Amino acid sequence: MNRPYNFSAGPAAIPEEVLQQAAAEMLDWRGSGMGVMEMSHRGKEFIAIYEQAESDLRELLAVPPEFKILFMQGGGLAQNAIVPLNLSRAATVDFVVTGGWSQKSRKEALKYAAEVRTAASGEDSQFTTLPDPAGWQLSRGASYVHICSNETIHGVEFHELPDLKALGSDAPLVIDFSSHVASRPVDWSRVGLAFGGAQKNIGPAGLTIVIVRDELLGHALPACPSAFDYRVVADHQSMYNTPPTWGIYMAGLTFQWLKRQTEGQGAGTVTGIAAMEQRNIAKARLLYDFIDQSAFYVNKVVPHCRSRMNIPFFLADESRNDAFLAGAKARGLLQLKGHKSVGGMRASIYNAMPLAGVQALVAYMQDFERTAA
Ligand code: PMP
């Protein structure tokens, strides 16, 4: 039986192969007599799961040795506090506000950083475009610069990370990559720290991934809880407290799935994240091209800032929203309702969404437009 296509922004669809493997191993992980949820995090079975997941993620994202990979809890919103607690050094921090998530991050940092400045904002455009880095007002001596590299609600994405050095800043760049982690390669030379919840592209909610440059460890404010001090977490291989073991296991299965993905043939064959990036570009193009040629649907984001993961769109006649969603559900196209703060629709097409799912959505949108005419 084919499962419906699930367009949820997160918690989001997980590759079916991953779910099946987890189901098969649920009662007895590889002859251990235990399910993964029942294992001590310090036992050799779980340590093997953790080490494999960590090394697969490092390989997939080409994370350089001078970065630590931390498996934490608390999601993206907890990182909004944990990052300034660790990195602000009681000084100024800069924010580039490009949508709902960076807005939230900025607000939370006000509690912990001595000064929070907005270096640039896309608010005047209702977050339909990204402010050009050349015009950012970066503070001298800032402890870090925060961006959300993919805004899940507003559907804007930095297709290239800003080069802060070229903009005259020595501050480390912090990226919230919650909603596009593992969808494309990362230029680590431009990054100080990246964080993201797992529940979109990596696995179940409950696991948060932090990838941080060694030199940024060890500067936490005195009030920082030990379990959230990156230095403490890193020194204990993410096991200072009990880590989200099930989330790490599921993420590990997803990393193995990602490693098996290939695209193209012969000399042009790519694997892993590069394969996913090609697929994600093709999926997003299909949907945006369809929306752009239609007068019935609209996406308001300027083309070069459009997210490849989260595609918000509106019906020209919003009185048909409920009918659109009901018809979609009847065709096995789930969770297309837009975020409450912007309304309309949103199709989240993370790694686990196959091209066939986007084709099915476009076919439905065509049919709905025709019958509504
Ligand atoms: N940042 C981004 C870009 C997000 O999309 C989300 C969740 N949708 C968050 C942060 C918040 O993450 P969490 O709910 O895991 O705290």
CSV table of C-alpha atoms and ligand atoms in Angstrom, one decimal:
chain,number,residue,atom,x,y,z
A,1,MET,CA,0.0,0.0,0.0
A,2,ASN,CA,1.3,3.4,-0.9
A,3,ARG,CA,1.4,5.9,2.0
A,4,PRO,CA,0.1,9.4,1.4
A,5,TYR,CA,2.5,12.2,0.6
A,6,ASN,CA,3.1,14.2,3.7
A,7,PHE,CA,4.0,17.9,3.2
A,8,SER,CA,4.3,18.8,6.9
A,9,ALA,CA,6.8,21.5,7.9
A,10,GLY,CA,7.8,19.4,10.9
A,11,PRO,CA,7.7,17.0,12.5
A,12,ALA,CA,7.8,15.8,8.9
A,13,ALA,CA,7.9,12.8,6.7
A,14,ILE,CA,10.6,10.2,7.4
A,15,PRO,CA,11.9,8.0,4.6
A,16,GLU,CA,9.8,4.8,4.5
A,17,GLU,CA,12.9,2.6,4.4
A,18,VAL,CA,14.0,4.2,7.7
A,19,LEU,CA,10.6,3.6,9.3
A,20,GLN,CA,10.6,0.0,8.2
A,21,GLN,CA,14.0,-0.7,9.5
A,22,ALA,CA,13.1,0.9,12.8
A,23,ALA,CA,10.0,-1.2,13.0
A,24,ALA,CA,11.9,-4.4,12.2
A,25,GLU,CA,14.4,-3.6,14.9
A,26,MET,CA,11.9,-2.3,17.5
A,27,LEU,CA,11.8,-5.3,19.8
A,28,ASP,CA,15.3,-6.6,19.3
A,29,TRP,CA,18.1,-4.5,18.0
A,30,ARG,CA,20.5,-6.8,16.1
A,31,GLY,CA,20.3,-9.8,18.4
A,32,SER,CA,20.9,-7.7,21.6
A,33,GLY,CA,17.6,-8.8,23.1
A,34,MET,CA,16.7,-5.1,23.6
A,35,GLY,CA,15.0,-2.4,21.7
A,36,VAL,CA,17.1,0.8,21.3
A,37,MET,CA,14.8,2.8,23.6
A,38,GLU,CA,15.5,0.3,26.4
A,39,MET,CA,19.3,0.4,26.2
A,40,SER,CA,21.7,2.2,28.6
A,41,HIS,CA,23.3,5.1,26.8
A,42,ARG,CA,26.6,3.9,28.2
A,43,GLY,CA,26.4,0.3,27.0
A,44,LYS,CA,28.4,-0.9,24.1
A,45,GLU,CA,25.4,-1.3,21.8
A,46,PHE,CA,24.3,2.3,22.1
A,47,ILE,CA,27.8,3.7,22.0
A,48,ALA,CA,28.2,1.9,18.6
A,49,ILE,CA,24.9,3.5,17.4
A,50,TYR,CA,26.1,6.9,18.5
A,51,GLU,CA,29.6,6.7,17.1
A,52,GLN,CA,28.2,5.5,13.7
A,53,ALA,CA,25.7,8.3,13.6
A,54,GLU,CA,28.3,10.9,14.5
A,55,SER,CA,30.8,9.7,11.9
A,56,ASP,CA,28.2,9.4,9.2
A,57,LEU,CA,26.9,12.9,9.8
A,58,ARG,CA,30.5,14.2,9.7
A,59,GLU,CA,31.1,12.4,6.4
A,60,LEU,CA,27.8,13.4,4.8
A,61,LEU,CA,28.1,17.1,5.7
A,62,ALA,CA,31.9,17.1,5.3
A,63,VAL,CA,32.3,18.6,8.8
A,64,PRO,CA,36.0,19.6,9.3
A,65,PRO,CA,37.9,18.2,12.3
A,66,GLU,CA,38.0,21.5,14.0
A,67,PHE,CA,34.3,21.3,14.6
A,68,LYS,CA,32.5,19.3,17.3
A,69,ILE,CA,29.2,17.6,16.6
A,70,LEU,CA,26.9,17.7,19.6
A,71,PHE,CA,23.6,15.8,20.0
A,72,MET,CA,21.4,17.8,22.4
A,73,GLN,CA,17.8,18.3,23.4
A,74,GLY,CA,15.5,21.3,23.5
A,75,GLY,CA,15.0,22.0,19.8
A,76,GLY,CA,15.7,25.2,17.9
A,77,LEU,CA,14.0,27.4,20.5
A,78,ALA,CA,16.2,26.2,23.3
A,79,GLN,CA,19.2,27.0,21.1
A,80,ASN,CA,17.9,30.6,20.9
A,81,ALA,CA,18.9,30.8,24.6
A,82,ILE,CA,21.8,28.3,24.6
A,83,VAL,CA,23.7,30.1,21.8
A,84,PRO,CA,23.8,33.5,23.5
A,85,LEU,CA,24.5,31.8,26.9
A,86,ASN,CA,27.6,30.2,25.3
A,87,LEU,CA,28.8,32.7,22.7
A,88,SER,CA,27.7,36.2,23.6
A,89,ARG,CA,30.5,36.7,26.2
A,90,ALA,CA,28.4,39.5,27.7
A,91,ALA,CA,29.0,41.6,24.7
A,92,THR,CA,27.1,42.7,21.5
A,93,VAL,CA,25.5,40.2,19.1
A,94,ASP,CA,24.2,40.9,15.6
A,95,PHE,CA,21.0,39.6,14.1
A,96,VAL,CA,19.8,39.5,10.5
A,97,VAL,CA,16.1,39.2,10.7
A,98,THR,CA,14.6,37.4,7.7
A,99,GLY,CA,11.4,35.9,9.0
A,100,GLY,CA,9.5,34.5,12.0
A,101,TRP,CA,12.3,32.2,13.2
A,102,SER,CA,15.2,34.8,13.3
A,103,GLN,CA,12.7,37.2,14.8
A,104,LYS,CA,12.2,34.8,17.7
A,105,SER,CA,15.9,34.1,18.0
A,106,ARG,CA,16.6,37.8,18.3
A,107,LYS,CA,14.0,38.3,21.0
A,108,GLU,CA,15.3,35.5,23.1
A,109,ALA,CA,18.9,36.7,22.9
A,110,LEU,CA,17.8,40.0,24.5
A,111,LYS,CA,17.6,38.0,27.8
A,112,TYR,CA,21.3,36.9,27.7
A,113,ALA,CA,23.4,39.2,25.5
A,114,ALA,CA,24.6,42.6,26.8
A,115,GLU,CA,23.4,44.2,23.6
A,116,VAL,CA,21.5,42.9,20.6
A,117,ARG,CA,21.6,44.8,17.3
A,118,THR,CA,19.7,44.2,14.2
A,119,ALA,CA,22.2,44.3,11.3
A,120,ALA,CA,19.5,44.0,8.7
A,121,SER,CA,15.9,43.1,8.3
A,122,GLY,CA,13.6,41.9,5.6
A,123,GLU,CA,10.5,43.0,7.5
A,124,ASP,CA,9.7,45.9,5.1
A,125,SER,CA,9.2,43.4,2.4
A,126,GLN,CA,7.0,41.2,4.6
A,127,PHE,CA,10.0,38.8,4.5
A,128,THR,CA,9.6,38.1,0.8
A,129,THR,CA,13.2,39.0,0.1
A,130,LEU,CA,16.6,38.7,1.9
A,131,PRO,CA,18.5,41.8,2.7
A,132,ASP,CA,21.7,42.0,0.6
A,133,PRO,CA,24.7,41.2,2.8
A,134,ALA,CA,26.6,44.1,1.2
A,135,GLY,CA,24.2,46.5,3.1
A,136,TRP,CA,24.3,44.8,6.5
A,137,GLN,CA,25.2,47.1,9.4
A,138,LEU,CA,27.6,44.7,11.3
A,139,SER,CA,28.8,45.8,14.7
A,140,ARG,CA,32.5,46.1,15.3
A,141,GLY,CA,33.7,43.4,17.8
A,142,ALA,CA,30.3,41.5,17.8
A,143,SER,CA,30.5,38.1,19.6
A,144,TYR,CA,28.6,36.5,16.7
A,145,VAL,CA,26.2,37.2,13.8
A,146,HIS,CA,23.0,35.1,13.8
A,147,ILE,CA,21.1,34.2,10.6
A,148,CYS,CA,18.3,31.7,9.9
A,149,SER,CA,19.6,30.2,6.7
A,150,ASN,CA,16.1,28.8,5.8
A,151,GLU,CA,13.0,30.5,7.2
A,152,THR,CA,10.5,27.7,7.4
A,153,ILE,CA,7.4,29.9,7.7
A,154,HIS,CA,8.2,32.7,5.2
A,155,GLY,CA,10.0,30.4,2.7
A,156,VAL,CA,13.2,32.4,2.2
A,157,GLU,CA,16.6,30.7,2.0
A,158,PHE,CA,20.2,31.8,1.8
A,159,HIS,CA,21.4,29.8,-1.2
A,160,GLU,CA,24.8,30.9,-0.3
A,161,LEU,CA,26.0,31.6,3.2
A,162,PRO,CA,27.3,35.2,3.8
A,163,ASP,CA,31.1,35.6,3.9
A,164,LEU,CA,31.4,37.7,7.0
A,165,LYS,CA,35.2,38.2,6.5
A,166,ALA,CA,34.6,39.7,3.1
A,167,LEU,CA,32.0,42.0,4.8
A,168,GLY,CA,34.7,43.2,7.2
A,169,SER,CA,33.6,41.3,10.2
A,170,ASP,CA,35.6,38.8,12.3
A,171,ALA,CA,32.6,37.6,14.2
A,172,PRO,CA,31.6,33.9,13.9
A,173,LEU,CA,28.5,33.2,11.9
A,174,VAL,CA,25.7,31.3,13.7
A,175,ILE,CA,23.2,29.6,11.4
A,176,ASP,CA,19.9,28.2,12.4
A,177,PHE,CA,19.7,25.5,9.7
A,178,SER,CA,16.8,23.6,11.3
A,179,SER,CA,14.7,23.4,8.2
A,180,HIS,CA,17.4,22.7,5.5
A,181,VAL,CA,20.0,20.7,7.3
A,182,ALA,CA,21.3,17.9,5.1
A,183,SER,CA,19.4,19.3,2.1
A,184,ARG,CA,22.6,20.7,0.5
A,185,PRO,CA,26.3,21.0,1.3
A,186,VAL,CA,27.5,23.5,3.9
A,187,ASP,CA,30.5,25.9,3.4
A,188,TRP,CA,32.0,25.4,6.8
A,189,SER,CA,34.7,28.0,6.2
A,190,ARG,CA,32.0,30.6,6.7
A,191,VAL,CA,30.4,29.1,9.8
A,192,GLY,CA,31.1,29.3,13.5
A,193,LEU,CA,28.1,27.3,14.7
A,194,ALA,CA,25.1,25.6,13.1
A,195,PHE,CA,22.1,24.3,15.0
A,196,GLY,CA,18.9,22.6,14.0
A,197,GLY,CA,16.1,20.4,15.4
A,198,ALA,CA,16.0,17.0,13.8
A,199,GLN,CA,12.3,16.8,13.1
A,200,LYS,CA,12.3,18.1,9.6
A,201,ASN,CA,15.1,16.5,7.6
A,202,ILE,CA,16.7,14.1,10.0
A,203,GLY,CA,14.4,12.2,12.3
A,204,PRO,CA,11.9,12.4,15.2
A,205,ALA,CA,11.5,15.5,17.4
A,206,GLY,CA,13.6,15.5,20.5
A,207,LEU,CA,17.1,15.5,19.0
A,208,THR,CA,18.9,18.8,18.3
A,209,ILE,CA,22.1,18.9,16.3
A,210,VAL,CA,24.8,21.5,17.0
A,211,ILE,CA,28.0,21.7,15.0
A,212,VAL,CA,30.4,24.1,16.6
A,213,ARG,CA,34.0,25.3,16.0
A,214,ASP,CA,36.3,24.2,18.8
A,215,GLU,CA,37.5,27.7,19.4
A,216,LEU,CA,34.0,28.8,20.4
A,217,LEU,CA,33.8,26.3,23.3
A,218,GLY,CA,34.6,27.3,26.9
A,219,HIS,CA,33.1,30.8,27.0
A,220,ALA,CA,29.7,30.1,28.6
A,221,LEU,CA,28.3,32.7,30.9
A,222,PRO,CA,28.3,31.7,34.6
A,223,ALA,CA,24.5,31.2,34.6
A,224,CYS,CA,24.6,28.7,31.7
A,225,PRO,CA,23.2,25.4,32.8
A,226,SER,CA,25.9,22.7,32.7
A,227,ALA,CA,23.8,20.5,30.5
A,228,PHE,CA,23.7,23.3,27.9
A,229,ASP,CA,27.3,24.4,28.2
A,230,TYR,CA,28.8,23.3,24.8
A,231,ARG,CA,32.2,22.7,26.4
A,232,VAL,CA,30.7,20.3,28.9
A,233,VAL,CA,28.5,18.6,26.3
A,234,ALA,CA,31.5,18.2,24.0
A,235,ASP,CA,33.8,16.9,26.7
A,236,HIS,CA,31.3,14.2,27.5
A,237,GLN,CA,30.6,13.1,23.9
A,238,SER,CA,27.1,14.4,24.2
A,239,MET,CA,26.5,12.2,27.2
A,240,TYR,CA,26.9,14.5,30.2
A,241,ASN,CA,23.2,13.8,30.7
A,242,THR,CA,21.1,11.1,29.0
A,243,PRO,CA,21.0,12.0,25.4
A,244,PRO,CA,17.9,11.5,23.2
A,245,THR,CA,18.9,8.0,22.4
A,246,TRP,CA,15.9,7.1,20.1
A,247,GLY,CA,16.4,10.3,18.1
A,248,ILE,CA,20.1,9.6,17.7
A,249,TYR,CA,19.3,6.1,16.5
A,250,MET,CA,16.7,7.3,14.0
A,251,ALA,CA,19.0,10.0,12.8
A,252,GLY,CA,21.6,7.4,12.3
A,253,LEU,CA,19.3,5.3,10.1
A,254,THR,CA,18.5,8.5,8.1
A,255,PHE,CA,22.2,9.2,7.6
A,256,GLN,CA,22.7,5.6,6.3
A,257,TRP,CA,19.7,6.2,4.0
A,258,LEU,CA,21.3,9.5,2.8
A,259,LYS,CA,24.6,7.7,2.1
A,260,ARG,CA,22.7,5.2,-0.2
A,261,GLN,CA,21.2,8.0,-2.3
A,262,THR,CA,22.7,8.5,-5.7
A,263,GLU,CA,21.8,10.8,-8.7
A,264,GLY,CA,22.9,10.7,-12.3
A,265,GLN,CA,25.0,8.1,-14.1
A,266,GLY,CA,28.6,7.5,-15.1
A,267,ALA,CA,31.0,10.4,-14.5
A,268,GLY,CA,28.2,12.7,-13.4
A,269,THR,CA,27.0,10.4,-10.5
A,270,VAL,CA,26.8,12.1,-7.2
A,271,THR,CA,25.9,10.6,-3.8
A,272,GLY,CA,24.7,11.6,-0.4
A,273,ILE,CA,24.0,15.2,0.2
A,274,ALA,CA,25.0,16.3,-3.3
A,275,ALA,CA,22.5,13.9,-4.7
A,276,MET,CA,19.8,15.3,-2.4
A,277,GLU,CA,20.7,18.8,-3.3
A,278,GLN,CA,20.1,18.0,-7.0
A,279,ARG,CA,16.9,16.3,-6.3
A,280,ASN,CA,15.7,19.2,-4.0
A,281,ILE,CA,16.5,21.8,-6.7
A,282,ALA,CA,14.5,19.8,-9.3
A,283,LYS,CA,11.5,19.3,-6.9
A,284,ALA,CA,11.4,23.0,-5.9
A,285,ARG,CA,11.7,24.1,-9.5
A,286,LEU,CA,8.8,21.9,-10.6
A,287,LEU,CA,6.5,23.5,-8.0
A,288,TYR,CA,7.6,27.1,-8.4
A,289,ASP,CA,7.4,26.9,-12.2
A,290,PHE,CA,3.9,25.6,-11.9
A,291,ILE,CA,2.9,28.3,-9.4
A,292,ASP,CA,4.5,31.1,-11.5
A,293,GLN,CA,2.7,30.2,-14.7
A,294,SER,CA,-0.7,30.1,-13.0
A,295,ALA,CA,-2.9,33.1,-12.2
A,296,PHE,CA,-4.7,30.9,-9.7
A,297,TYR,CA,-1.8,30.3,-7.3
A,298,VAL,CA,0.8,32.8,-6.1
A,299,ASN,CA,4.2,32.7,-4.2
A,300,LYS,CA,5.3,36.1,-3.1
A,301,VAL,CA,9.0,35.5,-2.5
A,302,VAL,CA,11.5,37.0,-4.9
A,303,PRO,CA,12.9,34.1,-7.0
A,304,HIS,CA,16.5,34.2,-5.9
A,305,CYS,CA,15.5,34.0,-2.2
A,306,ARG,CA,13.0,31.1,-2.5
A,307,SER,CA,13.4,28.2,-0.2
A,308,ARG,CA,13.9,24.8,-1.7
A,309,MET,CA,12.4,23.2,1.4
A,310,ASN,CA,9.3,25.2,2.4
A,311,ILE,CA,7.1,26.6,-0.4
A,312,PRO,CA,4.3,28.9,0.9
A,313,PHE,CA,1.6,29.7,-1.7
A,314,PHE,CA,-1.8,31.3,-1.7
A,315,LEU,CA,-4.9,30.8,-3.8
A,316,ALA,CA,-6.0,33.9,-5.6
A,317,ASP,CA,-9.4,33.2,-4.2
A,318,GLU,CA,-8.8,32.5,-0.5
A,319,SER,CA,-12.5,31.5,0.0
A,320,ARG,CA,-11.5,28.2,-1.6
A,321,ASN,CA,-8.8,27.3,1.0
A,322,ASP,CA,-10.8,24.8,2.9
A,323,ALA,CA,-12.0,23.1,-0.3
A,324,PHE,CA,-8.4,22.9,-1.6
A,325,LEU,CA,-7.2,21.3,1.6
A,326,ALA,CA,-10.0,18.8,1.8
A,327,GLY,CA,-9.5,17.8,-1.9
A,328,ALA,CA,-5.8,17.4,-1.3
A,329,LYS,CA,-6.4,15.2,1.7
A,330,ALA,CA,-8.8,13.0,-0.3
A,331,ARG,CA,-6.0,12.5,-2.9
A,332,GLY,CA,-3.4,11.5,-0.2
A,333,LEU,CA,-1.7,14.9,0.0
A,334,LEU,CA,-1.4,15.7,3.7
A,335,GLN,CA,-0.6,18.7,5.9
A,336,LEU,CA,-0.6,21.5,3.3
A,337,LYS,CA,-2.1,24.2,5.4
A,338,GLY,CA,0.1,27.3,5.8
A,339,HIS,CA,1.5,28.5,9.1
A,340,LYS,CA,-1.1,30.4,11.1
A,341,SER,CA,0.9,33.6,11.0
A,342,VAL,CA,0.9,33.9,7.2
A,343,GLY,CA,-2.1,31.7,6.2
A,344,GLY,CA,-2.6,30.1,2.8
A,345,MET,CA,-0.8,26.9,2.0
A,346,ARG,CA,2.7,25.6,2.5
A,347,ALA,CA,4.3,22.6,0.9
A,348,SER,CA,7.4,21.4,2.8
A,349,ILE,CA,9.4,19.2,0.5
A,350,TYR,CA,12.3,17.9,2.6
A,351,ASN,CA,14.7,15.1,1.6
A,352,ALA,CA,12.1,12.4,2.3
A,353,MET,CA,9.6,13.8,-0.2
A,354,PRO,CA,10.2,12.1,-3.6
A,355,LEU,CA,9.8,13.9,-6.9
A,356,ALA,CA,6.7,11.8,-7.4
A,357,GLY,CA,5.1,13.5,-4.4
A,358,VAL,CA,5.7,17.0,-5.9
A,359,GLN,CA,4.3,15.7,-9.2
A,360,ALA,CA,1.2,14.5,-7.5
A,361,LEU,CA,0.8,17.8,-5.8
A,362,VAL,CA,1.2,19.8,-9.1
A,363,ALA,CA,-1.3,17.4,-10.8
A,364,TYR,CA,-3.8,18.0,-8.0
A,365,MET,CA,-3.3,21.8,-8.2
A,366,GLN,CA,-3.9,21.7,-11.9
A,367,ASP,CA,-7.1,19.7,-11.5
A,368,PHE,CA,-8.3,22.0,-8.6
A,369,GLU,CA,-7.7,25.1,-10.7
A,370,ARG,CA,-9.6,23.6,-13.7
A,371,THR,CA,-12.6,22.5,-11.6
A,372,ALA,CA,-12.7,25.9,-9.8
A,373,ALA,CA,-12.6,27.9,-13.1
B,1,PMP,N1,14.1,27.4,13.7
B,1,PMP,C1,13.5,27.1,12.6
B,1,PMP,C2,14.1,27.5,11.3
B,1,PMP,C3,12.3,26.3,12.7
B,1,PMP,O1,11.7,25.9,11.5
B,1,PMP,C4,11.9,25.8,13.9
B,1,PMP,C5,10.7,24.9,14.1
B,1,PMP,N2,9.8,24.9,13.1
B,1,PMP,C6,12.5,26.3,15.0
B,1,PMP,C7,13.7,27.0,15.0
B,1,PMP,C8,12.0,25.9,16.4
B,1,PMP,O2,12.4,24.6,16.6
B,1,PMP,P1,11.8,23.7,17.9
B,1,PMP,O3,10.3,23.7,17.7
B,1,PMP,O4,12.5,22.4,17.6
B,1,PMP,O5,12.2,24.4,19.1
